[in-house]
Amino acid sequence: MELIPRATLEQIRQERIEEVVASRKQGTKVVGYFCIYAPVELVQAAGAIPLRLMRGGHAAAEAGERYLRADACSFCNACMGNLGRRTGDEGRGTEYSQVDAVLSVNTCDMMRRLPESIERHFGMKVLQLYMPRTAEPLPQRVAEFERQLEQLAGELATLTGSAPDAGKLEAEIAAFDRLRGMLRQASDTRRMNSPLLSGGTMLDLAATAWLLGPVKAASLIEEVLRMVAARPRPETRRPRLMLGGSMLTEDDRWLLDMVEEKADIVTDILCTGTRWFSEDVPADGAPLARLARFYFGRDCMCRRPNRALYDYARKLAREFRVEGLVYKTLLYCDPYAFEVKRLREALGMPVLHLDTDYSTENREQVRTRVEAFVETL
Amino acid sequence: MRAERDREIEGSRDRVPEWTDPKPARVTFDQWLDLFDRVPDDLIERYHYYGNGEAWSKYLFPPQMFAIYGMRHLRRLKFDNSLAALRMWGFVQNETERLFRARQTGRRVIATLGDLGAVPVIVNSFPGCVAFYPDCIWWTPFAMESRVLFDAAAELGIGDATCFSRAALGAFAKHSYFPDPDLVIASTGASCDDYSGVEQLVESFAPDMLWVEEPMRCDARPTGPLQQLLVREYERVVERMETLTGHAISDDELRQGVHKANRVRKLVARLRELAFRDAALAALEMMVIEFGNLHYYSDMDEWTAVLEHLLATAEGRAARGERVLSEDALRVVWVTPPADPLLLTYVEDAGARVVGTEYVINQALEVMDESKPPLEAIAESFMAASLIGTSRARAQSAIDQARTYGAEGVIISGIFGGSHCAMEGRLIADYVKADLDLPVLEFDVTSPSREVARQVGTRIDAFLEVLRSRRGLPRLSPAENRGCTHPESRR
Amino acid sequence: MKELLTPRERFGLLVIDEAQDRVPVFPLVTAHAARVAGIPLRDYYTDGAAMARSQLVAQESYGTDFISFFSEVGLLAEALGSQYDYPDDDLPLLRRPKWGDLTALDDAVVDPGRDGRLRVYIDAIDYAYEARGDTVPILAYVPAPFTTAQQLVDQEAFLLGLLTEPERVQDLLAYATRSITRFCRAIIGAGGLPILVDPLASGSVISAEHYREFALPSEAEVIRFLHRYDLDVVLHICGDTRATIGMMPESGAELLSVDRIDIPEAVAGAGRRCRIIGNYDTSAILLSDAATVEREVAAMVAAGRECPMGFVAATGCEVPVETPPENVRAFVRAAKQTGFNSDFGRGTATAFRRGKPWLYPLPERRIP
């Protein structure tokens, strides 16, 4: 039985969306963003509400093919589909319907190019943040990224009419660090045998917490931690798995449910999972400089070289006593798909690689593969 | 600027008094063998690479030689029938051997990946160093009509629904398409994901690889700070090259390197003009010429001489009013280089000609500002790169050329699964249609094969029919459409 | 076991003086391929597609590094007018040479599309090239002028002519050369790499002096023609070449395929200027058991891979038609294992360096 029923989390999310609707009516701007490189502290310090746009889904992806080719990654197509439908019935009540501007960071090539399609087809304002893709934190790269953050701060100020000064930024950094810390605490409960918090619920919790924002999320996460502490853990011991791959969203929840029928997902290296909250902003220095160092230093398969993500995966595998990796990539997601062989060699454990889009037709085939994989462990 | 450029390349003509080119034409593979029989021995003896006089460094050989060593696709293509073109083909096809000879004769071989045109300017400024792009190996599977390199890449984790540039990874694994480089410099950032992924996997063959950032260009913002970032990145390249070679490079040497690269770029700019305006050269040769701007096919001095020879030929033709393609040919701009060169032959056989190109290498065509410090000049020209900015910018380049040369249509060739192709194709087509109201054909190049895939051929034929009808010309029958020079009817 | 390089990649490295992943393996499987493919011999040498299919099957079956087309040394002579019998289950046999003596010559030059069975070769090359030319080099044996001349004229008269009518012999060699180069050109156009084969110039047939005076210059003339196309030329002389090995590089050939000479002697005589191809005894591969073949080939390759310019593990001459396939497999297995280069691709590979330029003074041109 789930620690928090999915329906409960969904209700919390809907209530939050309604709050956002109300805030917008009061003049608050909403900035949608796609990935963990978006400096949410800066957005919030400028008085806007950051909302992560991370829905996938077959219908949305199909709708997106009006704008992009079928061999654009399914998530990009879904983004376009969801934005395209935001004013219609399907979009009402979703995050996409509330976005005043989109903040895009150049991670992979497709995501870097998405803004141009968004602007052209939907006339939406896009704030582009350039972050050096090369990962070594050379002074010129971090300095340029900090300059870009300054530029973004100015653009946010224009959007909201409120400049994110150092004081506000400092406060937001502290708040989001608290959120990160709490999410880490929740995720860390899975170090134990037979964890109570499932992988699926953890992803939902993370998504909900970021939607709620640091202040409102605290009570939710505290409640989860209380429940984990209070409830007895099952006696049975199941295989311990790590989850990885391209952006996994709630539209991929079926996969997690499938895996967790037979195994425990005890950790992950997903950008919608632990990588969202794995570290805090450094404590020393001016706030914008700290933000620059923090976001520059985040790992991702798209970075070059991407050794840091491998180090992170190995560390988690060790600390969480992982026995296997379920690695799900989206069709045409090159940065993640290319790494399968290398991951297998680096982790030295069984890896189940699933490469699919959001269509539902192949789920039984996937089930067979998942079951066979778990049985080998 | 143009007059200055013309003065710069004045007096550089390579004249070959003992040879007279036949009337300009595109000839078949077999016809080139007949023509080659007329080439005197002393001309074959004349051209060498690396300034070497020994027999092994000759390169004036016909396509047959390279076909025998595996380049099967040459049999399907049509070639310019000039001596200059023969020289160009021999030089370019010879590159694998030349890279190994570079190593054997004590040169350092540096593999530069990703940025397509900037880093080699620095590398070539160092004495005894040769830069090359493994990226250009993406043509090899097509040239050989072979899956060998793709299969090698697949074993390393890159499957078929990706850019053909994955052949470069296969080549690294094989150690037989170029010598193991002394240094690998990989540029990535605002760049194609497929090749960025290739670069990441190449790192397993070159653990000491130097990564260089390619900044993202936003059309609405000044590029100055990004240029400065690039300059710092290029300083790292210089530093690494100095460590590798033990040579402390001077500013003058770097300036000289920029100047020599500019000479090549100016020659090519003039050649493009003669080709697009006057049909002095055909599309296949022009694609080879343009891509020479990337790394000068591993011998800058000799490549410069080849270009001068080509320019003399093209200018002679223009002066005499001689064209290699008909004045009636339908005029198209081509966006994104076709991995299969047979497509260019196909389109020309069908009665069209290419009057503009946006081959994702704009950064290698830009003439650098020699009044600036060399690394700044290189950085500034790189900021005009095709792939670091928006599709709008690429489309604008195509639109500008279409206007200049009176194009009647635009062809966009892509690759299924290629990251930028998936995102850019429709956008570029939309911009072109909106600005120029020209028909646009977008298609994906299919896997290596001896002939153009029927579905692609049909679409090209239909597209050209549309262009024809817009002129008010009568429709052609399929046989007429193909002329008598269909690649399938080679024998 | 899957290999890193294709045969074509391997050969490409050999001819540009670079170390390979292993020694290339080339038992001279010619007509024997017909047996492997179950195709009648007569079909093999009269039908290009049959010849090609045989070679493709044999190459795949044995895992060798080349496809090579050859039936008999009289190919050009037949095209010029000598007459051959075609037994049902044997290779063509010379019935009557074109001329009984060194008489006046005609102006004939072969038309490779029409004369004799030249078309068979061209078709075979074309077929194999389209089928597998991306991964395997396609070679075609071309009888050299000296050998062809002995199929155009009564052999006794020819050999006597070396002493009594040397100028007429030279004229005949020039006559043969014109057709040979024409045929080579057609092979080049079809995608094949000509190999010059000159068995009747070996020490088993003529003296070293006659080799230098007659056979060598005519070989060099053909090779000069092939060098216009920058082709890497194999010169194959089966039989005893101990007395002529030191001269053979002067032909200009980049690779020398040898037979009755010890490998160390061949390397000493020519290994600084040419790659050596050879030279397992063809009687041994026919008659020995597989274990013996394996052992002896291993010893041969161990010696041959020391050749400074490079080595190709081969038989001294054609694998006899009736050779047991397991013996050929044993040959290939031993050659690949012993010839394996564990340094390849590790950044420590030793390259074969060019010792000296290959341009030795060539014998005087004879072709007008």
PDB file of N, CA and C in Angstrom, chain B residues 163-201:
ATOM      1  N   CYS B 163      22.514  10.428 -36.331  1.00  0.00           N
ATOM      2  CA  CYS B 163      23.241  11.033 -37.442  1.00  0.00           C
ATOM      3  C   CYS B 163      24.340  10.101 -37.947  1.00  0.00           C
ATOM      4  N   PHE B 164      24.598  10.182 -39.249  1.00  0.00           N
ATOM      5  CA  PHE B 164      25.645   9.359 -39.854  1.00  0.00           C
ATOM      6  C   PHE B 164      27.034   9.712 -39.311  1.00  0.00           C
ATOM      7  N   SER B 165      27.144  10.828 -38.623  1.00  0.00           N
ATOM      8  CA  SER B 165      28.443  11.199 -38.055  1.00  0.00           C
ATOM      9  C   SER B 165      28.916  10.188 -37.016  1.00  0.00           C
ATOM     10  N   ARG B 166      28.051   9.260 -36.633  1.00  0.00           N
ATOM     11  CA  ARG B 166      28.483   8.205 -35.734  1.00  0.00           C
ATOM     12  C   ARG B 166      29.584   7.351 -36.367  1.00  0.00           C
ATOM     13  N   ALA B 167      29.744   7.464 -37.674  1.00  0.00           N
ATOM     14  CA  ALA B 167      30.835   6.744 -38.347  1.00  0.00           C
ATOM     15  C   ALA B 167      32.187   7.135 -37.745  1.00  0.00           C
ATOM     16  N   ALA B 168      32.295   8.364 -37.258  1.00  0.00           N
ATOM     17  CA  ALA B 168      33.567   8.807 -36.667  1.00  0.00           C
ATOM     18  C   ALA B 168      33.939   7.937 -35.472  1.00  0.00           C
ATOM     19  N   LEU B 169      32.950   7.582 -34.667  1.00  0.00           N
ATOM     20  CA  LEU B 169      33.232   6.719 -33.522  1.00  0.00           C
ATOM     21  C   LEU B 169      33.722   5.355 -33.994  1.00  0.00           C
ATOM     22  N   GLY B 170      33.057   4.825 -35.018  1.00  0.00           N
ATOM     23  CA  GLY B 170      33.507   3.561 -35.586  1.00  0.00           C
ATOM     24  C   GLY B 170      34.937   3.642 -36.076  1.00  0.00           C
ATOM     25  N   ALA B 171      35.286   4.780 -36.660  1.00  0.00           N
ATOM     26  CA  ALA B 171      36.642   4.954 -37.182  1.00  0.00           C
ATOM     27  C   ALA B 171      37.672   4.984 -36.058  1.00  0.00           C
ATOM     28  N   PHE B 172      37.326   5.625 -34.955  1.00  0.00           N
ATOM     29  CA  PHE B 172      38.252   5.612 -33.817  1.00  0.00           C
ATOM     30  C   PHE B 172      38.499   4.183 -33.351  1.00  0.00           C
ATOM     31  N   ALA B 173      37.445   3.394 -33.339  1.00  0.00           N
ATOM     32  CA  ALA B 173      37.580   2.016 -32.859  1.00  0.00           C
ATOM     33  C   ALA B 173      38.444   1.176 -33.787  1.00  0.00           C
ATOM     34  N   LYS B 174      38.459   1.539 -35.044  1.00  0.00           N
ATOM     35  CA  LYS B 174      39.135   0.700 -36.043  1.00  0.00           C
ATOM     36  C   LYS B 174      40.631   1.000 -36.172  1.00  0.00           C
ATOM     37  N   HIS B 175      41.056   2.188 -35.806  1.00  0.00           N
ATOM     38  CA  HIS B 175      42.477   2.563 -35.915  1.00  0.00           C
ATOM     39  C   HIS B 175      43.013   2.429 -37.333  1.00  0.00           C
ATOM     40  N   SER B 176      42.158   2.484 -38.319  1.00  0.00           N
ATOM     41  CA  SER B 176      42.657   2.272 -39.679  1.00  0.00           C
ATOM     42  C   SER B 176      42.188   3.336 -40.664  1.00  0.00           C
ATOM     43  N   TYR B 177      41.487   4.349 -40.170  1.00  0.00           N
ATOM     44  CA  TYR B 177      41.048   5.429 -41.038  1.00  0.00           C
ATOM     45  C   TYR B 177      41.880   6.686 -40.819  1.00  0.00           C
ATOM     46  N   PHE B 178      42.566   6.703 -39.734  1.00  0.00           N
ATOM     47  CA  PHE B 178      43.527   7.760 -39.435  1.00  0.00           C
ATOM     48  C   PHE B 178      44.407   7.221 -38.316  1.00  0.00           C
ATOM     49  N   PRO B 179      45.622   7.778 -38.191  1.00  0.00           N
ATOM     50  CA  PRO B 179      46.489   7.310 -37.108  1.00  0.00           C
ATOM     51  C   PRO B 179      45.900   7.742 -35.772  1.00  0.00           C
ATOM     52  N   ASP B 180      46.205   6.993 -34.732  1.00  0.00           N
ATOM     53  CA  ASP B 180      45.768   7.408 -33.403  1.00  0.00           C
ATOM     54  C   ASP B 180      46.321   8.808 -33.150  1.00  0.00           C
ATOM     55  N   PRO B 181      45.443   9.782 -32.906  1.00  0.00           N
ATOM     56  CA  PRO B 181      45.926  11.165 -32.845  1.00  0.00           C
ATOM     57  C   PRO B 181      46.826  11.417 -31.643  1.00  0.00           C
ATOM     58  N   ASP B 182      47.683  12.402 -31.791  1.00  0.00           N
ATOM     59  CA  ASP B 182      48.515  12.834 -30.663  1.00  0.00           C
ATOM     60  C   ASP B 182      47.687  13.603 -29.650  1.00  0.00           C
ATOM     61  N   LEU B 183      46.617  14.204 -30.114  1.00  0.00           N
ATOM     62  CA  LEU B 183      45.745  14.982 -29.232  1.00  0.00           C
ATOM     63  C   LEU B 183      44.360  14.999 -29.860  1.00  0.00           C
ATOM     64  N   VAL B 184      43.348  14.929 -29.020  1.00  0.00           N
ATOM     65  CA  VAL B 184      41.976  15.088 -29.495  1.00  0.00           C
ATOM     66  C   VAL B 184      41.383  16.312 -28.836  1.00  0.00           C
ATOM     67  N   ILE B 185      40.878  17.221 -29.655  1.00  0.00           N
ATOM     68  CA  ILE B 185      40.248  18.450 -29.147  1.00  0.00           C
ATOM     69  C   ILE B 185      38.787  18.383 -29.541  1.00  0.00           C
ATOM     70  N   ALA B 186      37.912  18.268 -28.556  1.00  0.00           N
ATOM     71  CA  ALA B 186      36.485  18.110 -28.823  1.00  0.00           C
ATOM     72  C   ALA B 186      35.736  19.364 -28.426  1.00  0.00           C
ATOM     73  N   SER B 187      35.080  19.976 -29.387  1.00  0.00           N
ATOM     74  CA  SER B 187      34.271  21.163 -29.118  1.00  0.00           C
ATOM     75  C   SER B 187      32.822  20.749 -29.044  1.00  0.00           C
ATOM     76  N   THR B 188      32.137  21.251 -28.022  1.00  0.00           N
ATOM     77  CA  THR B 188      30.721  20.956 -27.879  1.00  0.00           C
ATOM     78  C   THR B 188      30.081  22.068 -27.083  1.00  0.00           C
ATOM     79  N   GLY B 189      28.772  22.032 -27.041  1.00  0.00           N
ATOM     80  CA  GLY B 189      28.060  23.085 -26.318  1.00  0.00           C
ATOM     81  C   GLY B 189      26.754  23.269 -27.039  1.00  0.00           C
ATOM     82  N   ALA B 190      26.622  24.402 -27.690  1.00  0.00           N
ATOM     83  CA  ALA B 190      25.435  24.620 -28.514  1.00  0.00           C
ATOM     84  C   ALA B 190      25.681  23.903 -29.836  1.00  0.00           C
ATOM     85  N   SER B 191      25.530  22.621 -29.817  1.00  0.00           N
ATOM     86  CA  SER B 191      25.911  21.810 -30.972  1.00  0.00           C
ATOM     87  C   SER B 191      25.002  20.597 -31.060  1.00  0.00           C
ATOM     88  N   CYS B 192      25.145  19.897 -32.123  1.00  0.00           N
ATOM     89  CA  CYS B 192      24.308  18.735 -32.381  1.00  0.00           C
ATOM     90  C   CYS B 192      24.536  17.659 -31.312  1.00  0.00           C
ATOM     91  N   ASP B 193      23.461  17.096 -30.819  1.00  0.00           N
ATOM     92  CA  ASP B 193      23.562  16.085 -29.760  1.00  0.00           C
ATOM     93  C   ASP B 193      24.198  14.798 -30.234  1.00  0.00           C
ATOM     94  N   ASP B 194      23.880  14.436 -31.472  1.00  0.00           N
ATOM     95  CA  ASP B 194      24.421  13.179 -31.968  1.00  0.00           C
ATOM     96  C   ASP B 194      25.935  13.216 -31.905  1.00  0.00           C
ATOM     97  N   TYR B 195      26.487  14.299 -32.410  1.00  0.00           N
ATOM     98  CA  TYR B 195      27.939  14.338 -32.442  1.00  0.00           C
ATOM     99  C   TYR B 195      28.517  14.595 -31.065  1.00  0.00           C
ATOM    100  N   SER B 196      27.811  15.329 -30.231  1.00  0.00           N
ATOM    101  CA  SER B 196      28.268  15.500 -28.853  1.00  0.00           C
ATOM    102  C   SER B 196      28.324  14.149 -28.150  1.00  0.00           C
ATOM    103  N   GLY B 197      27.348  13.313 -28.444  1.00  0.00           N
ATOM    104  CA  GLY B 197      27.356  11.961 -27.883  1.00  0.00           C
ATOM    105  C   GLY B 197      28.520  11.134 -28.410  1.00  0.00           C
ATOM    106  N   VAL B 198      28.794  11.299 -29.696  1.00  0.00           N
ATOM    107  CA  VAL B 198      29.957  10.621 -30.290  1.00  0.00           C
ATOM    108  C   VAL B 198      31.229  11.066 -29.568  1.00  0.00           C
ATOM    109  N   GLU B 199      31.342  12.369 -29.372  1.00  0.00           N
ATOM    110  CA  GLU B 199      32.546  12.900 -28.711  1.00  0.00           C
ATOM    111  C   GLU B 199      32.715  12.302 -27.314  1.00  0.00           C
ATOM    112  N   GLN B 200      31.618  12.188 -26.606  1.00  0.00           N
ATOM    113  CA  GLN B 200      31.717  11.629 -25.258  1.00  0.00           C
ATOM    114  C   GLN B 200      32.241  10.196 -25.320  1.00  0.00           C
ATOM    115  N   LEU B 201      31.788   9.443 -26.267  1.00  0.00           N
ATOM    116  CA  LEU B 201      32.252   8.059 -26.371  1.00  0.00           C
ATOM    117  C   LEU B 201      33.662   7.980 -26.940  1.00  0.00           C
TER     118      LEU B 201
END
